[in-house]
CSV table of C-alpha atoms in Angstrom, one decimal:
chain,number,residue,atom,x,y,z
A,1,MET,CA,22.1,47.4,-32.1
A,2,ASP,CA,25.9,46.9,-31.8
A,3,SER,CA,27.6,43.6,-31.1
A,4,SER,CA,27.9,44.3,-27.4
A,5,GLY,CA,24.2,44.9,-27.1
A,6,THR,CA,23.4,41.7,-29.0
A,7,ALA,CA,25.7,39.7,-26.7
A,8,VAL,CA,24.0,41.1,-23.6
A,9,LYS,CA,20.6,40.3,-25.0
A,10,SER,CA,21.7,36.8,-25.9
A,11,LYS,CA,23.1,36.3,-22.4
A,12,LYS,CA,19.8,37.5,-20.8
A,13,ASN,CA,17.9,35.1,-23.0
A,14,LEU,CA,20.1,32.2,-22.0
A,15,ILE,CA,19.6,33.1,-18.3
A,16,ILE,CA,15.8,33.2,-18.8
A,17,ILE,CA,15.8,29.9,-20.6
A,18,GLY,CA,18.0,28.4,-17.9
A,19,VAL,CA,15.6,29.6,-15.2
A,20,VAL,CA,12.6,28.2,-17.1
A,21,VAL,CA,14.3,24.8,-17.5
A,22,LEU,CA,15.3,24.7,-13.8
A,23,VAL,CA,11.7,25.5,-12.7
A,24,PHE,CA,10.4,22.9,-15.0
A,25,ILE,CA,12.8,20.3,-13.6
A,26,LEU,CA,11.9,21.2,-10.0
A,27,LEU,CA,8.2,21.1,-10.8
A,28,THR,CA,8.6,17.7,-12.5
A,29,THR,CA,10.6,16.3,-9.6
A,30,VAL,CA,7.9,17.5,-7.1
A,31,ALA,CA,5.1,16.2,-9.3
A,32,ALA,CA,7.0,12.9,-9.7
A,33,SER,CA,6.9,12.3,-6.0
A,34,GLY,CA,3.2,12.7,-5.9
A,35,LEU,CA,3.4,14.6,-2.6
A,36,VAL,CA,2.2,17.9,-4.2
A,37,ASN,CA,-0.5,18.1,-6.7
A,38,ILE,CA,0.6,20.2,-9.7
A,39,PRO,CA,-2.3,20.5,-12.1
A,40,ILE,CA,-1.7,18.8,-15.5
A,41,LEU,CA,1.9,17.7,-14.6
A,42,THR,CA,1.0,15.5,-11.7
A,43,HIS,CA,-1.8,13.8,-13.7
A,44,ALA,CA,0.5,13.4,-16.8
A,45,LEU,CA,3.1,11.6,-14.7
A,46,GLY,CA,0.4,9.4,-13.1
A,47,THR,CA,1.4,10.3,-9.5
A,48,ASP,CA,-2.1,11.5,-8.4
A,49,GLU,CA,-3.0,7.9,-7.7
A,50,ALA,CA,-1.5,4.6,-6.6
A,51,LYS,CA,0.6,2.7,-9.2
A,52,ASP,CA,-1.4,0.2,-11.2
A,53,LEU,CA,0.0,-3.3,-10.8
A,54,GLY,CA,-2.4,-4.7,-13.3
A,55,VAL,CA,-4.4,-6.6,-10.6
A,56,GLU,CA,-8.1,-6.9,-11.1
A,57,VAL,CA,-10.2,-5.7,-8.2
A,58,ASP,CA,-13.9,-6.8,-7.8
A,59,PRO,CA,-16.0,-6.4,-4.6
A,60,VAL,CA,-17.8,-9.6,-5.5
A,61,LEU,CA,-14.5,-11.5,-4.9
A,62,PHE,CA,-14.5,-10.1,-1.3
A,63,ASP,CA,-18.1,-11.1,-0.7
A,64,GLN,CA,-17.5,-14.6,-2.0
A,65,MET,CA,-14.4,-15.0,0.2
A,66,VAL,CA,-16.3,-13.9,3.4
A,67,GLU,CA,-19.2,-16.2,2.6
A,68,GLU,CA,-17.2,-19.3,1.6
A,69,ASN,CA,-15.1,-19.2,4.7
A,70,GLY,CA,-17.9,-18.5,7.2
A,71,ILE,CA,-16.6,-15.2,8.4
A,72,THR,CA,-19.0,-12.9,10.2
A,73,LEU,CA,-18.6,-9.1,10.0
A,74,LYS,CA,-20.6,-7.3,12.6
A,75,SER,CA,-19.7,-3.8,11.4
A,76,PRO,CA,-20.0,-2.1,7.9
A,77,VAL,CA,-17.3,-3.4,5.6
A,78,SER,CA,-15.7,0.0,5.1
A,79,GLU,CA,-14.9,0.3,8.8
A,80,TYR,CA,-12.4,-2.7,8.8
A,81,GLN,CA,-9.4,-0.5,8.2
A,82,LEU,CA,-5.9,-1.5,9.2
A,83,THR,CA,-5.7,1.6,11.4
A,84,ASN,CA,-9.0,0.9,13.2
A,85,ASN,CA,-9.6,-1.0,16.5
A,86,ILE,CA,-11.0,-4.4,15.5
A,87,GLN,CA,-12.2,-7.0,18.0
A,88,TYR,CA,-11.7,-10.6,16.9
A,89,SER,CA,-13.4,-13.7,18.3
A,90,ASP,CA,-14.4,-17.4,17.6
A,91,PRO,CA,-11.1,-18.8,16.4
A,92,ALA,CA,-11.5,-21.9,14.1
A,93,PRO,CA,-9.5,-23.9,11.6
A,94,LEU,CA,-8.9,-22.0,8.3
A,95,ASP,CA,-7.2,-23.3,5.2
A,96,ILE,CA,-7.4,-20.6,2.5
A,97,THR,CA,-5.5,-19.8,-0.7
A,98,LEU,CA,-5.9,-16.2,-2.1
A,99,SER,CA,-5.0,-14.9,-5.5
A,100,SER,CA,-3.7,-11.3,-6.0
A,101,SER,CA,-7.2,-10.3,-7.1
A,102,GLN,CA,-8.9,-11.8,-4.1
A,103,LEU,CA,-6.4,-10.2,-1.6
A,104,SER,CA,-6.5,-6.8,-3.3
A,105,SER,CA,-10.3,-6.9,-3.5
A,106,TYR,CA,-10.4,-7.6,0.3
A,107,LEU,CA,-7.9,-4.8,1.1
A,108,GLN,CA,-9.8,-2.2,-1.1
A,109,ALA,CA,-13.2,-3.2,0.3
A,110,THR,CA,-12.0,-2.7,3.8
A,111,ASN,CA,-9.6,0.2,3.5
A,112,ASN,CA,-10.6,2.6,0.7
A,113,GLU,CA,-12.1,5.1,3.2
A,114,GLY,CA,-9.1,5.1,5.5
A,115,ALA,CA,-5.5,6.3,5.5
A,116,ILE,CA,-4.3,3.6,3.1
A,117,LYS,CA,-6.4,3.6,-0.2
A,118,GLN,CA,-6.3,2.0,-3.6
A,119,ILE,CA,-4.3,-1.0,-2.4
A,120,GLN,CA,-3.1,-3.5,-4.9
A,121,VAL,CA,-1.0,-6.5,-4.0
A,122,LYS,CA,0.7,-8.6,-6.7
A,123,LEU,CA,1.8,-11.9,-5.3
A,124,GLY,CA,4.9,-13.7,-6.7
A,125,ASP,CA,7.0,-16.6,-5.6
A,126,ASP,CA,9.2,-17.5,-2.6
A,127,ASN,CA,7.2,-15.2,-0.3
A,128,GLU,CA,7.8,-12.2,-2.5
A,129,ALA,CA,5.2,-9.6,-3.4
A,130,GLU,CA,4.6,-6.1,-4.6
A,131,MET,CA,2.2,-3.6,-3.1
A,132,SER,CA,1.0,-0.1,-4.2
A,133,ALA,CA,-1.3,2.2,-2.3
A,134,TYR,CA,-2.2,5.9,-1.9
A,135,VAL,CA,-1.3,6.9,1.7
A,136,ASP,CA,-2.7,9.9,3.5
A,137,LEU,CA,-1.3,10.3,7.1
A,138,LYS,CA,-2.4,13.9,7.8
A,139,ASP,CA,-5.1,12.7,10.2
A,140,TYR,CA,-2.4,10.9,12.2
A,141,GLY,CA,-0.1,13.9,12.6
A,142,TYR,CA,2.2,13.3,9.7
A,143,ASP,CA,2.6,15.6,6.8
A,144,PHE,CA,2.6,12.8,4.2
A,145,LYS,CA,0.2,12.2,1.3
A,146,GLY,CA,1.0,10.4,-1.9
A,147,PRO,CA,1.3,7.2,-3.8
A,148,VAL,CA,3.6,4.5,-2.4
A,149,TYR,CA,5.1,1.4,-4.0
A,150,VAL,CA,7.0,-1.3,-2.2
A,151,SER,CA,8.3,-4.8,-3.1
A,152,GLY,CA,9.9,-7.4,-0.9
A,153,ARG,CA,9.2,-10.4,1.2
A,154,PHE,CA,6.3,-11.2,3.5
A,155,GLU,CA,6.5,-14.4,5.6
A,156,LYS,CA,5.7,-16.0,9.0
A,157,SER,CA,8.1,-15.2,11.8
A,158,SER,CA,6.3,-17.1,14.6
A,159,ASP,CA,2.9,-18.8,15.2
A,160,SER,CA,1.3,-15.4,15.7
A,161,THR,CA,3.5,-12.8,13.9
A,162,VAL,CA,4.8,-12.0,10.4
A,163,SER,CA,7.9,-10.3,9.1
A,164,ILE,CA,8.3,-7.8,6.3
A,165,ASP,CA,11.6,-7.2,4.4
A,166,ILE,CA,11.4,-4.3,1.8
A,167,ASP,CA,13.7,-4.5,-1.2
A,168,GLU,CA,12.5,-1.5,-3.0
A,169,ALA,CA,10.3,1.5,-2.0
A,170,LYS,CA,9.2,4.5,-4.0
A,171,VAL,CA,7.1,7.6,-3.4
A,172,GLY,CA,5.5,8.4,-6.7
A,173,MET,CA,8.3,7.8,-9.2
A,174,LEU,CA,11.1,8.6,-6.9
A,175,PRO,CA,13.1,6.1,-4.7
A,176,MET,CA,12.4,6.5,-1.0
A,177,PRO,CA,15.5,7.3,1.1
A,178,ASP,CA,16.9,4.2,2.9
A,179,GLY,CA,16.2,5.6,6.3
A,180,SER,CA,12.6,6.4,5.5
A,181,ALA,CA,12.1,3.0,3.8
A,182,ASP,CA,13.4,1.3,7.0
A,183,LYS,CA,11.1,3.2,9.2
A,184,GLY,CA,8.2,2.5,6.9
A,185,GLU,CA,9.0,-1.2,6.9
A,186,GLN,CA,9.1,-1.2,10.7
A,187,ALA,CA,5.9,0.8,11.0
A,188,PHE,CA,4.0,-1.4,8.6
A,189,GLU,CA,5.2,-4.6,10.2
A,190,ALA,CA,4.2,-3.3,13.6
A,191,LEU,CA,0.8,-2.3,12.3
A,192,ILE,CA,0.1,-5.8,11.0
A,193,ASN,CA,1.4,-7.5,14.1
A,194,SER,CA,-0.5,-5.3,16.4
A,195,ASN,CA,-3.7,-6.4,14.6
A,196,LEU,CA,-2.6,-10.1,14.8
A,197,ALA,CA,-1.9,-9.7,18.6
A,198,LYS,CA,-5.7,-8.9,19.0
A,199,MET,CA,-6.7,-12.3,17.6
A,200,PRO,CA,-7.3,-14.8,20.4
A,201,GLY,CA,-6.4,-18.3,19.4
A,202,LEU,CA,-4.5,-17.3,16.3
A,203,ASN,CA,-2.1,-20.0,15.1
A,204,ILE,CA,-0.1,-19.6,11.9
A,205,GLU,CA,0.9,-23.1,10.8
A,206,THR,CA,1.5,-22.1,7.2
A,207,LEU,CA,1.9,-18.7,5.6
A,208,GLU,CA,3.6,-18.7,2.2
A,209,ILE,CA,3.4,-16.9,-1.2
A,210,GLN,CA,4.0,-19.2,-4.2
A,211,ASP,CA,2.9,-19.2,-7.8
A,212,GLY,CA,1.1,-15.9,-7.4
A,213,GLN,CA,-1.0,-17.0,-4.5
A,214,LEU,CA,-1.0,-16.6,-0.7
A,215,HIS,CA,-1.7,-19.8,1.3
A,216,PHE,CA,-2.7,-19.7,5.0
A,217,ASP,CA,-3.3,-22.7,7.1
A,218,GLY,CA,-4.0,-22.6,10.9
A,219,GLU,CA,-6.4,-21.2,13.4
A,220,PHE,CA,-8.0,-17.8,12.6
A,221,PRO,CA,-10.9,-15.8,14.2
A,222,LYS,CA,-14.2,-16.1,12.2
A,223,THR,CA,-16.0,-13.1,13.8
A,224,MET,CA,-14.9,-9.5,13.6
A,225,GLU,CA,-16.3,-6.2,14.9
A,226,VAL,CA,-15.0,-2.6,14.9
A,227,VAL,CA,-15.1,-1.1,18.4
């Protein structure tokens, strides 16, 4: 083969290598988002499930919390999802302090069959916290399914509402666009406050995160039923 033929062959090889590298980068980017399951690659990147924040989750912690605080659940535990219609009653004084493990155990016991699964919350200081979850919104008309991570502030905004301020948000391993993060912050805050609005007699005197614990003091309903 003459030198011109060798050069052509080398050029073709470079193009093929470039295409392979480009495809690999695209696949890795898609897999890194966790929105599309690419066999082997998605699992290797760990984006086929929610980010592990290192918080221990144990159903026994949830059972103990319910019993110790005199809370009555009239429906199966798995039905108490954030997106379900829950009826609250019997407000009474409640002074409770929850660790990251207790809060995460509660959220997984009540939500792992809903749109928000595998929830872990890692509490920090000065009302700051991290949360990871696997979110699937297809049943709600949104083409979104994948692992989500957020960090920010969670605090009392009135005697019956809370506010959320997200500092960082990711889908899989990729940063969430600012516009999407803002919409997610507003939607999650609205979801929580819509549940709080259903609680007759709710009174938040204290709601703070400090030393890796969430402290609530006030009036809170002790009976809950999914309707």
